[in-house]
Amino acid sequence: MSLAIETRGLSRAMGKRFELRDVALNVPKGSVYGFLGANGAGKSSTIRCLLGLLRASRGTVSILGQPVPRALPQVLARTAYVPERPHLFESLRVNEMIAFHAAAFAGTWDTSQADTLRKAFRLDGSTVIHRLSKGETGKLLMLLALAQRPDLLVLDEPTDGLDPVVRRDVLAALLDYVASSGATVFISSHLVSELERICDWVGVLDAGTMVAELPMQTFKAGLKRLRVAAAPAQLAELPFTLLGRETSLGHIEEWIVRDWAPPMREWFDGRGVELREVIDLDLEDGFVELLRAARRREEAP
């Protein structure tokens, strides 16, 4: 599998109380990779390390087959970045901001794409940027990123705070570009339900540590809530990963499991344990349960 982003042992202290610890990312080329984590998990810090805005204390970073920071100019020439906080010159007009980016990325800039998106997003070119609404600013940032014609888009909470209509417009433009170009998207968000619709890979970060990384379909198909009766206190030789175990109603237990497959029902029959129900989890439920399991492991003596 060819990777657009690859990190090994990526670590950096972020003050006295928080650090990125041995973050390993494997982002396939051509994928839409959702980088999930609660607020404060370290998603933005990881992105800054990827783009050379922060230097890791140890570990390696490779972007589009090039080492970072050594080949950073070549990497950034092929990468578009939409940060969590806008980075626009507020005194410029929309058309002036577009012209500024066109000059900066003259080798790849697509004037026709920029004009098409400006019209589709209903952005008035004469408007001064500081007068744009949050939704209009989000649209302009996505326009500037897509018209650059990048091989890699790195998006840090690109739709945070936008209303549902604007979010849909922005994501539709993003997916249209990916479909036509084969570009890779690395998108950080805490809006889990949004990523479920657009991503084909997912990575989960919690407290600076990677909790999981796998294809979206595997993630959704393998995470289940099981309702179980007559289960012994001690369990051995489980064919799946048990993330959590709680008593719900009397003698009925609820298990949260990872890496589930239907043939695993036979494990219960062979041990006299009654499997009452297998319940699918959506991405948000699975995300929450993965975080709970990770935090239980951290708190265990």
Short mmCIF file of C-alpha atoms in Angstrom, two decimals:
data_model
loop_
_atom_site.label_atom_id
_atom_site.label_comp_id
_atom_site.label_asym_id
_atom_site.label_seq_id
_atom_site.Cartn_x
_atom_site.Cartn_y
_atom_site.Cartn_z
CA MET A 1 0.00 0.00 0.00
CA SER A 2 1.42 3.36 -1.07
CA LEU A 3 1.19 6.00 1.67
CA ALA A 4 0.64 9.75 1.34
CA ILE A 5 1.44 10.32 5.03
CA GLU A 6 3.59 8.05 7.17
CA THR A 7 4.88 8.72 10.67
CA ARG A 8 6.86 6.50 13.00
CA GLY A 9 7.39 7.24 16.69
CA LEU A 10 6.28 10.86 16.26
CA SER A 11 6.63 12.51 19.68
CA ARG A 12 6.71 16.02 21.08
CA ALA A 13 6.12 17.52 24.52
CA MET A 14 3.51 20.28 24.45
CA GLY A 15 4.10 21.97 27.79
CA LYS A 16 4.41 20.19 31.12
CA ARG A 17 1.15 18.24 31.07
CA PHE A 18 0.68 17.02 27.51
CA GLU A 19 2.71 15.29 24.82
CA LEU A 20 2.32 13.44 21.57
CA ARG A 21 3.59 9.93 22.21
CA ASP A 22 4.83 7.63 19.43
CA VAL A 23 2.11 8.62 16.96
CA ALA A 24 2.11 6.23 13.99
CA LEU A 25 0.03 7.30 10.97
CA ASN A 26 -0.46 5.34 7.75
CA VAL A 27 -2.57 7.38 5.33
CA PRO A 28 -3.06 5.60 1.99
CA LYS A 29 -2.71 7.62 -1.21
CA GLY A 30 -6.08 8.54 -2.67
CA SER A 31 -7.93 8.00 0.61
CA VAL A 32 -10.14 10.33 2.62
CA TYR A 33 -8.69 9.78 6.08
CA GLY A 34 -10.64 10.97 9.11
CA PHE A 35 -8.45 11.94 12.06
CA LEU A 36 -10.73 11.69 15.09
CA GLY A 37 -10.22 12.85 18.63
CA ALA A 38 -11.86 14.83 21.40
CA ASN A 39 -10.94 18.48 21.79
CA GLY A 40 -7.45 18.63 23.26
CA ALA A 41 -6.46 15.16 22.04
CA GLY A 42 -3.53 16.55 20.03
CA LYS A 43 -4.95 16.54 16.51
CA SER A 44 -3.85 20.09 15.63
CA SER A 45 -0.42 19.55 17.20
CA THR A 46 0.04 16.41 15.11
CA ILE A 47 -0.91 18.31 11.95
CA ARG A 48 1.58 21.06 12.77
CA CYS A 49 4.31 18.44 13.13
CA LEU A 50 3.34 16.95 9.75
CA LEU A 51 3.61 20.32 8.02
CA GLY A 52 6.82 21.44 9.69
CA LEU A 53 5.13 24.12 11.78
CA LEU A 54 6.36 22.25 14.86
CA ARG A 55 9.44 20.07 15.03
CA ALA A 56 9.03 16.64 16.59
CA SER A 57 11.40 15.78 19.43
CA ARG A 58 11.78 12.30 17.96
CA GLY A 59 10.34 10.10 15.24
CA THR A 60 10.08 10.40 11.46
CA VAL A 61 7.59 12.02 9.09
CA SER A 62 7.16 11.27 5.39
CA ILE A 63 4.69 13.23 3.24
CA LEU A 64 4.05 12.25 -0.40
CA GLY A 65 7.16 10.10 -0.26
CA GLN A 66 9.40 12.96 0.94
CA PRO A 67 11.01 13.34 4.38
CA VAL A 68 9.85 16.23 6.58
CA PRO A 69 11.34 18.67 7.42
CA ARG A 70 14.23 18.04 4.99
CA ALA A 71 12.08 18.19 1.85
CA LEU A 72 9.47 20.57 3.26
CA PRO A 73 9.44 23.06 0.31
CA GLN A 74 8.71 20.26 -2.18
CA VAL A 75 6.03 18.82 0.11
CA LEU A 76 4.27 22.13 0.73
CA ALA A 77 4.20 22.91 -3.00
CA ARG A 78 1.90 19.87 -3.41
CA THR A 79 -0.11 20.31 -0.20
CA ALA A 80 -3.08 22.54 0.64
CA TYR A 81 -3.75 23.31 4.29
CA VAL A 82 -6.94 24.67 5.85
CA PRO A 83 -6.13 25.45 9.49
CA GLU A 84 -8.52 25.45 12.41
CA ARG A 85 -8.22 29.23 12.60
CA PRO A 86 -8.44 31.23 9.34
CA HIS A 87 -5.19 32.67 7.99
CA LEU A 88 -6.54 35.37 5.67
CA PHE A 89 -5.52 39.01 5.20
CA GLU A 90 -8.70 40.64 6.47
CA SER A 91 -8.11 43.97 4.76
CA LEU A 92 -8.13 42.40 1.29
CA ARG A 93 -11.20 41.82 -0.83
CA VAL A 94 -12.21 38.30 -1.85
CA ASN A 95 -10.94 38.75 -5.42
CA GLU A 96 -7.64 40.16 -4.12
CA MET A 97 -7.16 37.17 -1.81
CA ILE A 98 -7.81 34.82 -4.72
CA ALA A 99 -5.32 36.72 -6.90
CA PHE A 100 -2.72 36.58 -4.13
CA HIS A 101 -3.00 32.78 -3.93
CA ALA A 102 -3.00 32.48 -7.71
CA ALA A 103 0.37 34.25 -7.81
CA ALA A 104 1.77 32.17 -4.95
CA PHE A 105 0.79 28.88 -6.61
CA ALA A 106 1.24 29.95 -10.23
CA GLY A 107 2.53 26.55 -11.28
CA THR A 108 -0.63 24.66 -10.31
CA TRP A 109 -3.33 27.28 -9.80
CA ASP A 110 -6.60 26.58 -11.63
CA THR A 111 -8.25 29.92 -12.43
CA SER A 112 -11.30 28.24 -13.94
CA GLN A 113 -11.81 26.11 -10.82
CA ALA A 114 -11.48 29.17 -8.58
CA ASP A 115 -14.08 31.09 -10.60
CA THR A 116 -16.45 28.11 -10.66
CA LEU A 117 -16.24 27.66 -6.90
CA ARG A 118 -16.64 31.38 -6.21
CA LYS A 119 -19.90 31.35 -8.15
CA ALA A 120 -21.07 28.05 -6.64
CA PHE A 121 -20.32 29.35 -3.13
CA ARG A 122 -22.00 32.70 -3.93
CA LEU A 123 -19.00 34.72 -2.80
CA ASP A 124 -18.98 38.38 -3.82
CA GLY A 125 -15.48 39.15 -5.08
CA SER A 126 -15.71 42.78 -3.98
CA THR A 127 -16.43 41.99 -0.31
CA VAL A 128 -13.71 42.84 2.19
CA ILE A 129 -12.69 39.67 4.02
CA HIS A 130 -13.30 41.00 7.52
CA ARG A 131 -16.95 41.49 6.53
CA LEU A 132 -17.44 37.82 5.56
CA SER A 133 -19.58 35.60 7.76
CA LYS A 134 -18.03 32.48 9.29
CA GLY A 135 -19.70 30.36 6.63
CA GLU A 136 -18.43 32.57 3.81
CA THR A 137 -14.93 32.47 5.29
CA GLY A 138 -15.07 28.67 5.38
CA LYS A 139 -16.12 28.59 1.73
CA LEU A 140 -13.30 30.94 0.73
CA LEU A 141 -10.71 28.82 2.55
CA MET A 142 -11.90 25.70 0.73
CA LEU A 143 -11.89 27.55 -2.61
CA LEU A 144 -8.26 28.62 -2.08
CA ALA A 145 -7.26 25.07 -1.14
CA LEU A 146 -8.98 23.33 -4.05
CA ALA A 147 -7.97 25.82 -6.76
CA GLN A 148 -4.35 25.14 -5.81
CA ARG A 149 -4.88 21.63 -7.30
CA PRO A 150 -2.99 19.87 -4.49
CA ASP A 151 -2.06 16.19 -4.28
CA LEU A 152 -2.74 16.31 -0.53
CA LEU A 153 -5.32 18.33 1.41
CA VAL A 154 -4.78 18.70 5.15
CA LEU A 155 -7.93 20.06 6.76
CA ASP A 156 -8.08 20.91 10.47
CA GLU A 157 -11.71 21.17 11.63
CA PRO A 158 -12.68 22.78 8.29
CA THR A 159 -16.42 22.86 9.00
CA ASP A 160 -16.37 23.61 12.73
CA GLY A 161 -19.01 26.20 13.55
CA LEU A 162 -20.56 26.21 10.07
CA ASP A 163 -24.27 25.69 9.60
CA PRO A 164 -25.45 22.41 8.00
CA VAL A 165 -26.09 23.95 4.56
CA VAL A 166 -22.61 25.48 4.35
CA ARG A 167 -21.00 22.25 5.63
CA ARG A 168 -22.76 20.30 2.90
CA ASP A 169 -21.63 22.74 0.19
CA VAL A 170 -18.01 22.66 1.38
CA LEU A 171 -17.85 18.88 1.68
CA ALA A 172 -19.55 18.37 -1.69
CA ALA A 173 -16.91 20.54 -3.37
CA LEU A 174 -14.18 18.60 -1.58
CA LEU A 175 -15.51 15.21 -2.67
CA ASP A 176 -15.98 16.40 -6.27
CA TYR A 177 -12.32 17.42 -6.35
CA VAL A 178 -11.14 14.11 -4.86
CA ALA A 179 -13.20 12.14 -7.37
CA SER A 180 -11.72 14.03 -10.32
CA SER A 181 -8.11 14.28 -9.13
CA GLY A 182 -7.39 11.22 -6.98
CA ALA A 183 -5.97 13.50 -4.26
CA THR A 184 -5.53 12.40 -0.66
CA VAL A 185 -7.47 14.11 2.12
CA PHE A 186 -6.40 14.14 5.77
CA ILE A 187 -9.29 15.70 7.69
CA SER A 188 -9.30 16.31 11.42
CA SER A 189 -12.62 16.71 13.19
CA HIS A 190 -14.59 16.00 16.34
CA LEU A 191 -17.82 15.93 14.28
CA VAL A 192 -17.88 12.15 14.03
CA SER A 193 -21.15 11.75 12.14
CA GLU A 194 -19.84 14.06 9.41
CA LEU A 195 -16.71 11.98 8.83
CA GLU A 196 -18.70 8.77 8.73
CA ARG A 197 -20.29 9.90 5.47
CA ILE A 198 -17.12 10.87 3.61
CA CYS A 199 -14.12 8.91 4.94
CA ASP A 200 -12.79 5.52 3.89
CA TRP A 201 -10.08 5.37 6.59
CA VAL A 202 -10.18 6.47 10.22
CA GLY A 203 -7.54 7.11 12.87
CA VAL A 204 -8.40 7.82 16.50
CA LEU A 205 -6.17 9.91 18.76
CA ASP A 206 -6.67 10.28 22.50
CA ALA A 207 -4.46 12.20 24.92
CA GLY A 208 -1.63 12.30 22.39
CA THR A 209 -1.69 8.55 21.66
CA MET A 210 -3.11 6.63 18.71
CA VAL A 211 -5.97 4.38 19.83
CA ALA A 212 -6.92 2.83 16.48
CA GLU A 213 -6.32 3.09 12.74
CA LEU A 214 -8.20 1.04 10.17
CA PRO A 215 -10.48 1.19 7.10
CA MET A 216 -13.86 2.74 7.84
CA GLN A 217 -15.80 -0.35 6.77
CA THR A 218 -13.68 -2.58 9.01
CA PHE A 219 -14.15 -0.14 11.86
CA LYS A 220 -17.94 -0.12 11.49
CA ALA A 221 -18.35 -3.81 10.75
CA GLY A 222 -16.12 -5.02 13.60
CA LEU A 223 -17.38 -2.87 16.48
CA LYS A 224 -20.47 -4.36 18.14
CA ARG A 225 -22.49 -4.26 21.33
CA LEU A 226 -23.29 -7.80 22.48
CA ARG A 227 -26.03 -8.68 24.94
CA VAL A 228 -24.95 -11.80 26.80
CA ALA A 229 -26.38 -14.03 29.55
CA ALA A 230 -24.82 -16.69 31.79
CA ALA A 231 -21.30 -15.37 31.29
CA PRO A 232 -18.60 -16.49 33.73
CA ALA A 233 -16.59 -13.92 35.67
CA GLN A 234 -13.35 -14.96 33.98
CA LEU A 235 -13.10 -15.14 30.20
CA ALA A 236 -10.35 -16.87 28.24
CA GLU A 237 -9.38 -17.36 24.59
CA LEU A 238 -11.65 -14.65 23.25
CA PRO A 239 -11.74 -14.52 19.43
CA PHE A 240 -12.44 -10.77 19.56
CA THR A 241 -11.12 -7.82 21.58
CA LEU A 242 -13.30 -7.04 24.60
CA LEU A 243 -13.35 -3.26 25.10
CA GLY A 244 -15.93 -3.06 27.87
CA ARG A 245 -18.18 -5.27 29.99
CA GLU A 246 -21.10 -4.01 32.06
CA THR A 247 -24.22 -5.47 33.66
CA SER A 248 -27.32 -3.85 32.19
CA LEU A 249 -30.47 -5.69 33.30
CA GLY A 250 -30.20 -8.25 36.08
CA HIS A 251 -28.04 -11.09 34.79
CA ILE A 252 -27.77 -9.64 31.27
CA GLU A 253 -24.40 -8.15 30.38
CA GLU A 254 -23.47 -5.74 27.61
CA TRP A 255 -20.09 -6.26 25.99
CA ILE A 256 -18.44 -3.79 23.61
CA VAL A 257 -16.20 -5.78 21.27
CA ARG A 258 -13.80 -5.00 18.46
CA ASP A 259 -12.82 -7.21 15.48
CA TRP A 260 -16.16 -9.04 15.52
CA ALA A 261 -17.16 -11.48 12.76
CA PRO A 262 -20.38 -13.57 12.54
CA PRO A 263 -18.61 -16.99 12.84
CA MET A 264 -17.57 -15.96 16.35
CA ARG A 265 -21.05 -16.91 17.56
CA GLU A 266 -19.71 -20.46 17.83
CA TRP A 267 -17.41 -19.40 20.67
CA PHE A 268 -20.47 -18.75 22.85
CA ASP A 269 -22.14 -22.07 22.01
CA GLY A 270 -19.03 -24.01 22.98
CA ARG A 271 -18.88 -22.40 26.44
CA GLY A 272 -22.50 -22.40 27.51
CA VAL A 273 -22.73 -18.62 27.25
CA GLU A 274 -25.96 -17.26 25.77
CA LEU A 275 -25.53 -14.61 23.09
CA ARG A 276 -28.86 -12.76 23.10
CA GLU A 277 -28.23 -9.96 20.60
CA VAL A 278 -25.58 -8.40 18.36
CA ILE A 279 -26.07 -4.66 17.88
CA ASP A 280 -24.33 -2.50 15.30
CA LEU A 281 -22.57 0.65 16.47
CA ASP A 282 -22.37 3.75 14.35
CA LEU A 283 -19.06 5.59 14.09
CA GLU A 284 -19.85 7.96 16.95
CA ASP A 285 -20.76 5.13 19.35
CA GLY A 286 -17.67 3.19 18.30
CA PHE A 287 -15.48 6.26 18.74
CA VAL A 288 -16.79 6.83 22.27
CA GLU A 289 -16.30 3.20 23.25
CA LEU A 290 -12.73 3.16 21.91
CA LEU A 291 -11.92 6.24 23.98
CA ARG A 292 -13.50 4.74 27.09
CA ALA A 293 -11.49 1.55 26.67
CA ALA A 294 -8.26 3.48 26.14
CA ARG A 295 -8.86 5.58 29.24
CA ARG A 296 -9.64 2.51 31.34
CA ARG A 297 -6.31 1.04 30.29
CA GLU A 298 -4.53 4.29 31.23
CA GLU A 299 -6.20 4.33 34.66
CA ALA A 300 -5.59 0.65 35.42
CA PRO A 301 -2.82 0.04 38.01
#
